[in-house]
mmCIF file of C-alpha atoms in Angstrom:
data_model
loop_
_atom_site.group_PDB
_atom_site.id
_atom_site.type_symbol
_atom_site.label_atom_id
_atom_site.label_comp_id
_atom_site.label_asym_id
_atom_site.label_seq_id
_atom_site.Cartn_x
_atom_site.Cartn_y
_atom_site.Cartn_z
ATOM 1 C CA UNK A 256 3.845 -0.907 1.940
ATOM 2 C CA UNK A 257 3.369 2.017 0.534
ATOM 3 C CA UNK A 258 5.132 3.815 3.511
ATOM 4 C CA UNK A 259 7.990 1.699 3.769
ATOM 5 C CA UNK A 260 9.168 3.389 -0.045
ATOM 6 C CA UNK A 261 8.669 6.686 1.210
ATOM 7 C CA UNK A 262 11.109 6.284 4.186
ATOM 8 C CA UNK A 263 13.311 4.617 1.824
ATOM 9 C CA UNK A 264 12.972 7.223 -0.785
ATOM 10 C CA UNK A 265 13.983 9.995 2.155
ATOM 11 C CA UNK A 266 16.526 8.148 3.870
ATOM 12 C CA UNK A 267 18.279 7.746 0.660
ATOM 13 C CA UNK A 268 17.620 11.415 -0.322
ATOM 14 C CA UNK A 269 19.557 12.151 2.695
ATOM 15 C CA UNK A 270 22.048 9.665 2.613
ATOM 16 C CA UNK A 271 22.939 11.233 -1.205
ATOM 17 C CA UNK A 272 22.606 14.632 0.087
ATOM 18 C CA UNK A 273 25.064 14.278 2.914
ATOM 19 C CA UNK A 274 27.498 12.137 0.967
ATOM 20 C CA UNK A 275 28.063 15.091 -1.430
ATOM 21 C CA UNK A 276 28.329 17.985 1.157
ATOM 22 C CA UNK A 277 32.451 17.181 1.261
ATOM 23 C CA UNK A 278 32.829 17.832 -2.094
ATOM 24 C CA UNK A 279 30.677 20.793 -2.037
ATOM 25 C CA UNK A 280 32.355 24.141 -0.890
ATOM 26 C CA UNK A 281 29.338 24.682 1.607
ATOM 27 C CA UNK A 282 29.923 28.643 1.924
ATOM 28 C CA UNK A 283 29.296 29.076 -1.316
ATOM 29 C CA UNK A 284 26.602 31.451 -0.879
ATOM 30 C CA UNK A 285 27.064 34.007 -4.049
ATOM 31 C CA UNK A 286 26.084 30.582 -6.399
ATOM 32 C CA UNK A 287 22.783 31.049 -7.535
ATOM 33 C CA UNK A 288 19.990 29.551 -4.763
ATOM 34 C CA UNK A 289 18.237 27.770 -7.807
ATOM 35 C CA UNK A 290 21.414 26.255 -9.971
ATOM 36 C CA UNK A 291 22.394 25.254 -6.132
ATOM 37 C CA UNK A 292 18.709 23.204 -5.795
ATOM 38 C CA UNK A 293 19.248 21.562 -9.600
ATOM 39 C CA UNK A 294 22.819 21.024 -9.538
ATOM 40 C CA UNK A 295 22.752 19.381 -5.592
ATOM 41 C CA UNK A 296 19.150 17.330 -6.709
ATOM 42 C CA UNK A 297 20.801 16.254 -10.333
ATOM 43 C CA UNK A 298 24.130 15.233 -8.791
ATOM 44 C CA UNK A 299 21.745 13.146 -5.887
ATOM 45 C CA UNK A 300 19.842 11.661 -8.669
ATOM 46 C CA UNK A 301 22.814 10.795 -10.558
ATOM 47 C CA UNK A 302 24.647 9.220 -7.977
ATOM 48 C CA UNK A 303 21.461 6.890 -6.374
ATOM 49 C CA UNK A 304 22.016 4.982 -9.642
ATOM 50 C CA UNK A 305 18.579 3.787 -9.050
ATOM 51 C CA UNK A 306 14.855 5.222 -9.097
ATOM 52 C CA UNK A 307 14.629 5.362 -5.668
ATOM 53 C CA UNK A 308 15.414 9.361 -5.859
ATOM 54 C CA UNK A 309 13.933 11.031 -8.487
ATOM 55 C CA UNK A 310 15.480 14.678 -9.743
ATOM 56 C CA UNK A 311 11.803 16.149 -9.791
ATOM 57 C CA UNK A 312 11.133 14.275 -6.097
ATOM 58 C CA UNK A 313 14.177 16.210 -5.230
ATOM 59 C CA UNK A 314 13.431 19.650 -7.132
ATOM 60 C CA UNK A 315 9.654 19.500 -6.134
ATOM 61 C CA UNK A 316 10.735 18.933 -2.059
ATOM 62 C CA UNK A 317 13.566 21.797 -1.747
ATOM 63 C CA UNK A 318 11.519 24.231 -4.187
ATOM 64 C CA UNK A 319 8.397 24.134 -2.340
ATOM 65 C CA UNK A 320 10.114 25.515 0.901
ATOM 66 C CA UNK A 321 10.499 29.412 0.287
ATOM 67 C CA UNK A 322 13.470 30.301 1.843
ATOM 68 C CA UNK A 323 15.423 27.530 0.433
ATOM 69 C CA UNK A 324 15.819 29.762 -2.551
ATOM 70 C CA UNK A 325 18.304 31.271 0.227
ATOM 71 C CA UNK A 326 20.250 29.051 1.523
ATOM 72 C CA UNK A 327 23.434 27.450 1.137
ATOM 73 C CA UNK A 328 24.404 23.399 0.569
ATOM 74 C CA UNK A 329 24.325 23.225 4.491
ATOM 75 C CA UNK A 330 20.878 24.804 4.911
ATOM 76 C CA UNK A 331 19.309 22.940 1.908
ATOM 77 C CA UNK A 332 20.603 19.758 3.888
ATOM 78 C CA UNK A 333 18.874 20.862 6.927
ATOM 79 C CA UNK A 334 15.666 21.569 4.958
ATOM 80 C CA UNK A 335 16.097 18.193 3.455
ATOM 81 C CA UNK A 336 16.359 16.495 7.068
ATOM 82 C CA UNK A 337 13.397 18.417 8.492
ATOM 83 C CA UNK A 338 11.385 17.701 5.622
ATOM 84 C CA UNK A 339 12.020 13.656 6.717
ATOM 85 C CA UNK A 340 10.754 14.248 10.059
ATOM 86 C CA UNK A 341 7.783 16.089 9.209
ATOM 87 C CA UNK A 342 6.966 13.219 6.991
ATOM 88 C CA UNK A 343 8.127 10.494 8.632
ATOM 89 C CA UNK A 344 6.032 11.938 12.173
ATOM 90 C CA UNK A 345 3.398 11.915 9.591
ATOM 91 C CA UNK A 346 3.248 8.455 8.608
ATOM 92 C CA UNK A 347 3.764 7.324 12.267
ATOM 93 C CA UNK A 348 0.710 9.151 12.868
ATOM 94 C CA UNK A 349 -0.752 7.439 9.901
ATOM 95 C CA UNK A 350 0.111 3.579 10.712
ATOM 96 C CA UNK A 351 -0.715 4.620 14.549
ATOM 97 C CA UNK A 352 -4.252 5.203 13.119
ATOM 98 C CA UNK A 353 -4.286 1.890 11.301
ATOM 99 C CA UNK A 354 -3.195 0.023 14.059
ATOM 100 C CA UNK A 355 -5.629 1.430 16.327
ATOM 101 C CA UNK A 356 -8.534 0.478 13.612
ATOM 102 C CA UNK A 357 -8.153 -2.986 14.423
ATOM 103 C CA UNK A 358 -8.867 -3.367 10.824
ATOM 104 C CA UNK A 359 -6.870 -5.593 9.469
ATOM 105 C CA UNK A 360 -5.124 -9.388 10.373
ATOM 106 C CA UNK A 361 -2.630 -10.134 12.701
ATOM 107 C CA UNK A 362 0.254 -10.219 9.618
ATOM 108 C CA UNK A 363 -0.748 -6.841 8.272
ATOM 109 C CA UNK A 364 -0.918 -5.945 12.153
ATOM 110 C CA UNK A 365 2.672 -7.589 12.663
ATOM 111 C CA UNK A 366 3.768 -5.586 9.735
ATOM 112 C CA UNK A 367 2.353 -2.366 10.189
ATOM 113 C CA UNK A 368 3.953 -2.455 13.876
ATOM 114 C CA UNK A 369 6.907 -3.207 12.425
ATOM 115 C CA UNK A 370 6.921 -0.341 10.405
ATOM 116 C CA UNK A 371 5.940 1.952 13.187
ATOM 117 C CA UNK A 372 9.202 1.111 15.125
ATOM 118 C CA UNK A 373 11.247 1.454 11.976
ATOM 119 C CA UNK A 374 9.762 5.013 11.818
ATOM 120 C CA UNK A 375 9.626 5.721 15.198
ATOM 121 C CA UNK A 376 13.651 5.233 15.611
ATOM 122 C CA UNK A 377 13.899 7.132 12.158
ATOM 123 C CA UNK A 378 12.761 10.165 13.665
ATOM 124 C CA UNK A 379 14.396 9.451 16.612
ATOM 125 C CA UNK A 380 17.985 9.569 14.400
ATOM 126 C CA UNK A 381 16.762 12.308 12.448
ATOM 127 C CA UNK A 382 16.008 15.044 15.452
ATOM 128 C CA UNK A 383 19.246 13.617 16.927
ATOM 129 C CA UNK A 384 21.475 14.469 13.640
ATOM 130 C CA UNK A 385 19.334 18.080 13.728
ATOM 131 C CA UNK A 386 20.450 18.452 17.005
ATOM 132 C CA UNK A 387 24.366 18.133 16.385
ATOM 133 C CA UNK A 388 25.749 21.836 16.772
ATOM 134 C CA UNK A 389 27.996 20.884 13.233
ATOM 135 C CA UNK A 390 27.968 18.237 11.116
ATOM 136 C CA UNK A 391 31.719 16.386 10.319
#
């Protein structure tokens, strides 16, 4: 299950992230890049009210991408949304490669396909939202 908390821990991160771009003023560009990746990851952390996003999950992500240091609240929230597809593809890939192991029972099998379409259609809504010219 370990995969299922990883789409839940960047579905949330987005779902934080995007709920704070209104109250953001998103040209802000002459902020500093870096108080822009700790104040937008504290304020995330903050509001989940939970563990499920962690500041330093947050910092470690957005840091770790080198032009982030660049970009505005818009661009870090496009970062943050291509950084869930390139995982989430990932763990398709992964549970694809379980499933095709034959390895386990049919519940673990029912449950690991399970998961697949969750992730599949995850992806799915993620390249859709990157598509959208502007976000509301």
């Amino acid at each position: 299950m370990w995969h299922c908390s990883v789409f839940s821990i960047s579905f949330c991160f987005l779902f934080f992230f995007f709920f704070l771009t209104p109250f953001q003023n998103s040209s802000s560009t002459t902020a500093l890049s870096v108080d822009l990746i700790n104040t937008t990851c504290k304020q995330c952390a903050d509001k989940s009210r939970t563990t499920i996003l962690s500041y330093g999950f947050c910092l470690t992500s957005l840091q770790a991408i080198p032009f982030s240091h660049a970009m505005n609240l818009e661009g870090l929230a496009i970062i943050a949304m291509e950084l869930t597809v390139e995982n989430a593809t990932s763990t398709v890939s992964s549970i694809g490669k379980m499933l095709s192991s034959g390895a386990f029972d049919p519940f673990a099998m029912g449950c690991l396909k399970g998961c697949l379409e969750l992730y599949d259609d995850a992806v799915a809504m993620m390249l859709l939202l990157l598509s959208v010219d502007s976000v509301p």
